[in-house]
XYZ file of C-alpha atoms in Angstrom:
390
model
C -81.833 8.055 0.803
C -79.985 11.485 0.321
C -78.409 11.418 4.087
C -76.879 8.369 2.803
C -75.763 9.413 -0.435
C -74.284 12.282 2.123
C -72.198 10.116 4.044
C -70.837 8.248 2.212
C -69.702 11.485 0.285
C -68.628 12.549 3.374
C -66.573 9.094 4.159
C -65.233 9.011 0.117
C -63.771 12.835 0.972
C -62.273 11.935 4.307
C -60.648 9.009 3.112
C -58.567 10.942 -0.120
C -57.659 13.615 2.793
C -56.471 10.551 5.143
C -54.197 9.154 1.902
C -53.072 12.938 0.975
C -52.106 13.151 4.601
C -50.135 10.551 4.967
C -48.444 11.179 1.339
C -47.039 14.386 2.555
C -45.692 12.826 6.005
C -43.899 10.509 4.465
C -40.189 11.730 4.847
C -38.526 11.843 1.384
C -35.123 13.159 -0.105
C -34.587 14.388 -3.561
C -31.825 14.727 -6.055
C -32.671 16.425 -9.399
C -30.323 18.505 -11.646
C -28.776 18.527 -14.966
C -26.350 16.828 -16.942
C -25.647 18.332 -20.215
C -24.035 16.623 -23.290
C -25.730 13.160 -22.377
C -28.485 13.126 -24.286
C -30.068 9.450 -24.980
C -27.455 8.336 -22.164
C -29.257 6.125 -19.418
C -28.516 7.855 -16.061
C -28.848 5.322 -12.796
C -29.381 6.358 -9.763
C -27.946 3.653 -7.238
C -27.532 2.803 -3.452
C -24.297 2.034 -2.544
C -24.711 -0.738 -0.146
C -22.521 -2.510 2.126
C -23.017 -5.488 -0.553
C -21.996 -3.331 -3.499
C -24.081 -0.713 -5.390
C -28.192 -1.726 -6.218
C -30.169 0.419 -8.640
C -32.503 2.410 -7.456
C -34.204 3.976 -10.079
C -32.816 4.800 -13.793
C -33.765 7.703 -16.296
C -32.911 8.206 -20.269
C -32.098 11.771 -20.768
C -32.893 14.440 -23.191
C -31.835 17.151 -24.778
C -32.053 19.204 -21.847
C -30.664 16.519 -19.199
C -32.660 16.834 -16.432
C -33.439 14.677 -14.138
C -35.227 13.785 -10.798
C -35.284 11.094 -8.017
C -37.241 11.062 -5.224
C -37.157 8.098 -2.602
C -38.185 6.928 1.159
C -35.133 9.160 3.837
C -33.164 6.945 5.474
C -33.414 6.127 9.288
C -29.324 6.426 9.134
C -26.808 8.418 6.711
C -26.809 6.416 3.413
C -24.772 6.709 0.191
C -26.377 6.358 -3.594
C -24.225 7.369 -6.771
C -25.759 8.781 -9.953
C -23.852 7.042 -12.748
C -23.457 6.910 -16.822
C -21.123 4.238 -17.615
C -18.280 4.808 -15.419
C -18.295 8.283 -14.941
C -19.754 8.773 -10.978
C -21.186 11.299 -8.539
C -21.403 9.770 -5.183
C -24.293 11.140 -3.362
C -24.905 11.184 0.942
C -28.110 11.637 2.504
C -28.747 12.035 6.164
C -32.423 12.213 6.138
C -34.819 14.855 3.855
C -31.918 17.110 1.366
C -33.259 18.398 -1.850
C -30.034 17.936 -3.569
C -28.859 19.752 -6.966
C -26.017 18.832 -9.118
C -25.240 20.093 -12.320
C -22.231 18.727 -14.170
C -21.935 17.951 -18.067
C -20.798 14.245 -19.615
C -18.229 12.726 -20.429
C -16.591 14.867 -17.089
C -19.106 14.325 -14.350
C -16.926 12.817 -12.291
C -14.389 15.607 -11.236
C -16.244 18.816 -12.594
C -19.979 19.076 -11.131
C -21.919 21.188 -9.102
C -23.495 20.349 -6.259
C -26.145 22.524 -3.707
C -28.123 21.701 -0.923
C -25.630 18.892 1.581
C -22.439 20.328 3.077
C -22.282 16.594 2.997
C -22.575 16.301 -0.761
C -19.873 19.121 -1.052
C -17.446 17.439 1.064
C -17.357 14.418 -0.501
C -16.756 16.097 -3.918
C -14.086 17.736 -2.271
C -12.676 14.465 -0.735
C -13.258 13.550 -4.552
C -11.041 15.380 -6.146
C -8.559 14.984 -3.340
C -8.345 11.648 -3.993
C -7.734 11.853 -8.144
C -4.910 14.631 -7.398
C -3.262 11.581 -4.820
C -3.584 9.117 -7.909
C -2.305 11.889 -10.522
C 0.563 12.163 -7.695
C 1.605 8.355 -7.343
C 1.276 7.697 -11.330
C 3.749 10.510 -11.687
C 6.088 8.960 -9.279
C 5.564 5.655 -11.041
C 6.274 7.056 -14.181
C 9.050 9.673 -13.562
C 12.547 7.646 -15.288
C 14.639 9.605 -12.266
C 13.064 7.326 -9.479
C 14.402 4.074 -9.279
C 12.544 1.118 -7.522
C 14.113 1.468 -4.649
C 13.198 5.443 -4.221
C 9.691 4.658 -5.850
C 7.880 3.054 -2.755
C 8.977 5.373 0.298
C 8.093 8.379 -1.842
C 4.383 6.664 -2.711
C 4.032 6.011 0.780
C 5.317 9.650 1.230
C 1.930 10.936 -0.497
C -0.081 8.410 1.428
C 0.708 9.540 4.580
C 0.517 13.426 3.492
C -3.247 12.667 1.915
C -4.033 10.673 5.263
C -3.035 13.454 7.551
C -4.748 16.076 6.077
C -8.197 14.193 5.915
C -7.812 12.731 9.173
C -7.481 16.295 10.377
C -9.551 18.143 8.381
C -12.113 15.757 8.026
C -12.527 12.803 10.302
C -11.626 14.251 13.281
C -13.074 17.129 12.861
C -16.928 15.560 12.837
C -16.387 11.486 12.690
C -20.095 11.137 12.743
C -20.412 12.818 9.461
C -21.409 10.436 6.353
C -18.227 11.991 4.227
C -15.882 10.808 7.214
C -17.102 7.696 6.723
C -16.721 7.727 3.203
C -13.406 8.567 3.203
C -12.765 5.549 5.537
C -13.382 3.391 2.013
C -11.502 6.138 -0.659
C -8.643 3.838 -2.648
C -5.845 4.546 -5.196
C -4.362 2.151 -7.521
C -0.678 1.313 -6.879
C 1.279 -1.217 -9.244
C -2.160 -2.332 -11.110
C -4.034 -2.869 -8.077
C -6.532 -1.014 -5.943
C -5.315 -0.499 -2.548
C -7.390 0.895 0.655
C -5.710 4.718 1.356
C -6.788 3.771 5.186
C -5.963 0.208 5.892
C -7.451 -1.129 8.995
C -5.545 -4.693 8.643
C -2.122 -2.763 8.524
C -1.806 0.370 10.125
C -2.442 0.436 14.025
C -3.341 4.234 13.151
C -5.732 3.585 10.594
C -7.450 1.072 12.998
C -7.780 4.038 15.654
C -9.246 6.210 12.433
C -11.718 3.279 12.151
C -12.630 3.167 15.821
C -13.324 6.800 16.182
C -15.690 7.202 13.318
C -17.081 3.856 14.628
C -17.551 5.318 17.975
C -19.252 8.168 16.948
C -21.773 6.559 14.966
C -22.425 4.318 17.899
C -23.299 7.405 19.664
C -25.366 9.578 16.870
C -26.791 6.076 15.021
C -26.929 3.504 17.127
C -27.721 -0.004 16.078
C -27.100 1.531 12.790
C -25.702 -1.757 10.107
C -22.929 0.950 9.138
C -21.907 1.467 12.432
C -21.680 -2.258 12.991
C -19.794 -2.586 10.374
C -17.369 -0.034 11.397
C -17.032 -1.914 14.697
C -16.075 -5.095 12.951
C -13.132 -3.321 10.616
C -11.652 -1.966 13.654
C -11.292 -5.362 15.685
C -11.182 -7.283 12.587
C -7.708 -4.533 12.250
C -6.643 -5.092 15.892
C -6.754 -8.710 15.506
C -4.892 -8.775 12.640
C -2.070 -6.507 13.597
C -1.600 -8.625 16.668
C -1.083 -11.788 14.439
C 1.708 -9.759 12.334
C 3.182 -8.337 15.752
C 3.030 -12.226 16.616
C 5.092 -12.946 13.781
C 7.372 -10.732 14.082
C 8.478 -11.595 17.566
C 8.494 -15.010 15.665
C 5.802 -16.473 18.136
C 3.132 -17.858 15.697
C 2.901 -21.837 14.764
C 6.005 -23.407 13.950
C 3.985 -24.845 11.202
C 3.739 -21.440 9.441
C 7.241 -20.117 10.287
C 10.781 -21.949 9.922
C 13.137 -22.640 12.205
C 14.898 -19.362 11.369
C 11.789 -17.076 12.024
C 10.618 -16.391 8.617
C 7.590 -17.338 7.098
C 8.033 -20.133 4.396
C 6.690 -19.944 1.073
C 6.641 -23.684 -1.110
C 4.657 -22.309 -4.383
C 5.210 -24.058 -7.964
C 7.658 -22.220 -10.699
C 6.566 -22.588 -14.248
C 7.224 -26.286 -14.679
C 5.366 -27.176 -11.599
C 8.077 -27.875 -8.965
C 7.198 -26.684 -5.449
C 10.460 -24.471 -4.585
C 10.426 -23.159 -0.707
C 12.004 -19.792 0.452
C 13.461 -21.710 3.218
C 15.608 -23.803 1.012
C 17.691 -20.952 0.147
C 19.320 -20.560 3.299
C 22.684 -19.727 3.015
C 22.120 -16.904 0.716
C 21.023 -13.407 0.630
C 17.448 -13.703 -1.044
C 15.186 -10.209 -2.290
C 11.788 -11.501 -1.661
C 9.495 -10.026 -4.995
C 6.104 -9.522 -5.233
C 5.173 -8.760 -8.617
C 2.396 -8.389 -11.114
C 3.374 -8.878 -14.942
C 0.623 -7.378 -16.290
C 1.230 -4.273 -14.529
C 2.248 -1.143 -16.260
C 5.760 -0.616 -15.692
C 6.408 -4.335 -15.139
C 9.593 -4.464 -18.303
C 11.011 -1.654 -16.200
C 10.951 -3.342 -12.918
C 12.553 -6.750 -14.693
C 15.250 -5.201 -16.667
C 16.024 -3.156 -13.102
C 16.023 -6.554 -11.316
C 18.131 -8.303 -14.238
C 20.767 -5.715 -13.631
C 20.808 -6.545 -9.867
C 20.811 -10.439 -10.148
C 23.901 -10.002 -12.770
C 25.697 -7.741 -10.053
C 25.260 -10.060 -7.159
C 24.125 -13.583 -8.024
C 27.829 -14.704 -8.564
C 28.469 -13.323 -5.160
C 25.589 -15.360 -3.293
C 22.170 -13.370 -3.988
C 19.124 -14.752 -4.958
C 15.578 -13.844 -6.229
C 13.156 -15.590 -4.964
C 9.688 -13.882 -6.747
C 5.845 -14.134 -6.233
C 3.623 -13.200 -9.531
C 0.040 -12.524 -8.171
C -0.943 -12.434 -11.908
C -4.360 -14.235 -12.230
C -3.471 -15.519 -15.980
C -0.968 -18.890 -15.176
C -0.336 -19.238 -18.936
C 0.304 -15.079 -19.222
C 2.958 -15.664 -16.228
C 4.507 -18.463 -17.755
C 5.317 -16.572 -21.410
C 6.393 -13.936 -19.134
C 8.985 -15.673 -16.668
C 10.119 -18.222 -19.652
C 13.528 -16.400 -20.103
C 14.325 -15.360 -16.442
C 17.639 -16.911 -14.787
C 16.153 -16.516 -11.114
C 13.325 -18.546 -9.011
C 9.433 -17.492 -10.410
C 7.010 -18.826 -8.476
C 2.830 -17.897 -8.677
C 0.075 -17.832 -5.771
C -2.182 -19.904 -7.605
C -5.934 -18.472 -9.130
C -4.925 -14.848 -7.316
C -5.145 -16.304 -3.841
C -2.344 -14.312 -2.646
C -1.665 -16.168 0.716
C 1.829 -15.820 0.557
C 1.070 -11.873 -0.167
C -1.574 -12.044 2.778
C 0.887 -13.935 4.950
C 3.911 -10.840 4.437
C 1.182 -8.262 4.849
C 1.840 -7.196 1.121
C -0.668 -3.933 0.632
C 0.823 -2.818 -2.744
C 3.172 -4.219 -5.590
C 5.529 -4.647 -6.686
C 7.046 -4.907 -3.291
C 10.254 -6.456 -2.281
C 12.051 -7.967 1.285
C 15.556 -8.833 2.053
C 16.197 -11.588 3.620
C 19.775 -12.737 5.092
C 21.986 -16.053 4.477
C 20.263 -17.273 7.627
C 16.640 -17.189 6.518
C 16.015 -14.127 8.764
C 14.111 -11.503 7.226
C 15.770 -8.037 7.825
C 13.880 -5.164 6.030
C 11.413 -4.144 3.510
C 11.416 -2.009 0.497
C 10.319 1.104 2.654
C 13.135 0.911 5.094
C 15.318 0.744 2.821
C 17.282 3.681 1.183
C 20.294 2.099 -0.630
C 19.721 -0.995 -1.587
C 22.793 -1.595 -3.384
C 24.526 -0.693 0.034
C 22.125 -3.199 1.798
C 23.044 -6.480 -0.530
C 26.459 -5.356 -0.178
C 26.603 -5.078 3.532
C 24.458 -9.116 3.990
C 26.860 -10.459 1.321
């Protein structure tokens, strides 16, 4: 009787160790810290998935704001986000960090610090990289001494400045790092709309930014659904800049392209009749893409008002696209204007997609025989320009 009340002591004992065993094996990563001035505030603590963000755990804080999340370590480098409201931290793990941030609320987003991942600490740094390149392109925006035309080569200006210096500070420097991929994904927000800084779909450079940090990954994490994804942004890129490269050399369906080499547009103006960019051969035509409820859109429209009164007697035309999701917004909007409005219906943006518009307002010229000559970017005198296809 006592040997077996013995063993099965014995078995009870060894069993706990066997559980406490593998409890400390199992590979975790933490992130605790602080947050001051957020007391009551519900903090989340989220994995930023290729599907969008998912929360992982959540916390109410107290007066003192700390907090602490522990979960499984990913096989792979994997991003999560701590979050009140919409201020963010965005968080990388490789595998096992003990991660500390401190910051306060309602400024978490831009002043925090952070210990424990040179990861962690690059991508804050990429951070507020990125809000100094939007502080620059609002100013530009807003400054009355730029005129359109001057407004979107010194935006893309910036761009390329930002891109450099993270492509060679950053990507290149270690593409198999997590904060080289997340800068792959940083974006600004040009004209009311978010656009990618590194665009795959339009820059045959970006796509070879793409393919590197893809590479690498292939090479430090491979089969990893990141890297995949990588790999399909890259020849998703390729293919599409051979489609535009097809267009341009005026070799894609005749169905999509007219007779002239530019590609058609037939969208409805306000009262519903279908007007095509083709039929206005025979004059000079600024192609406008354009969102209403942008900003600075009363600028842009008295500045286009003023160019349609100087040339429209002389043969120009404006032939412009709203990508404005409200129809009956656009339709108050464009009631009073003497030149063609037309609206890519329910924000589909095909004829946007189809001129490989990445930011708006944008603008082409086209000449009096339907063939498109330049966009906004390449040009530096527009007046000049009109002038000289007139």
């Amino acid at each position: 009787m006592n040997i077996r009340h013995l063993n099965v002591r014995h078995l009870l004992v060894l069993a706990l160790a066997v559980l406490s065993f593998a409890s400390c094996t199992q590979k975790k990563f933490h992130v605790s810290g602080t947050i001051a001035d957020a007391k009551d505030s519900l903090l989340y603590f989220e994995n930023m998935g290729l599907n969008g963000p998912v929360t992982v755990d959540s916390v109410k804080l107290g007066a003192d704001g700390s907090f602490s999340f522990d979960e499984k370590a990913p096989k792979n480098p994997e991003f999560y986000r701590l979050r009140i409201a919409d201020q963010l931290i965005n968080v990388a793990i490789d595998s096992t960090e003990d991660v500390k941030i401190k910051a306060s609320y309602p400024t978490m987003s831009y002043k925090y610090d952070v210990q424990g991942s040179e990861e962690c600490s690059k991508i804050k740094e990429l951070t507020l990289m990125q809000m100094n390149l939007q502080n620059q392109i609002n100013a530009i925006a807003n400054n009355p001494n730029i005129s359109y035309d001057q407004e979107g080569p010194q935006v893309q200006a910036v761009l390329n400045n930002y891109k450099n210096k993270v492509k060679t500070d950053y990507i290149f420097k270690a593409p198999m790092k997590a904060y080289s991929y997340f800068a792959l994904f940083q974006t600004v927000v040009i004209g009311g709309r978010p656009v990618n800084i590194f665009d795959a779909h339009s820059s045959k450079a970006d796509v070879q930014v793409y393919a590197a940090v893809a590479t690498s990954w292939d090479t430090y994490y491979p089969k990893s659904e990141r890297g995949e994804n990588l790999h399909n942004i890259a020849l998703a890129g390729m293919r599409d800049l051979r489609i535009v490269q097809a267009q341009q050399a005026q070799s894609i369906p005749a169905d999509k392209v007219s007779a002239s080499g530019i590609i058609d547009i037939a969208l409805p103006d306000r009262e519903g009749n279908v007007q095509k960019l083709s039929s206005l051969k025979g004059k000079v035509v600024l192609l406008d893409f354009h969102v209403y409820a942008s900003k600075n859109s009363t600028q842009r429209i008295m500045w286009l008002r003023d160019l349609y009164n100087k040339y429209h007697a002389q043969g120009l035309e404006i032939y412009q696209v709203s990508l404005d999701p409200d129809e009956h917004f656009w339709k108050e909007q464009v009631a009073a204007l003497p030149w063609i409005c037309v609206r890519d219906e329910d924000g589909s943006a095909q004829a946007a997609s189809a001129y490989n518009v990445q930011q708006v307002p944008t603008f082409f010229l086209i000449d009096k025989n339907n063939v498109l000559q330049k966009r906004d970017v390449q040009i530096k005198n527009l007046d000049a320009e009109i002038k000289a296809l007139l």
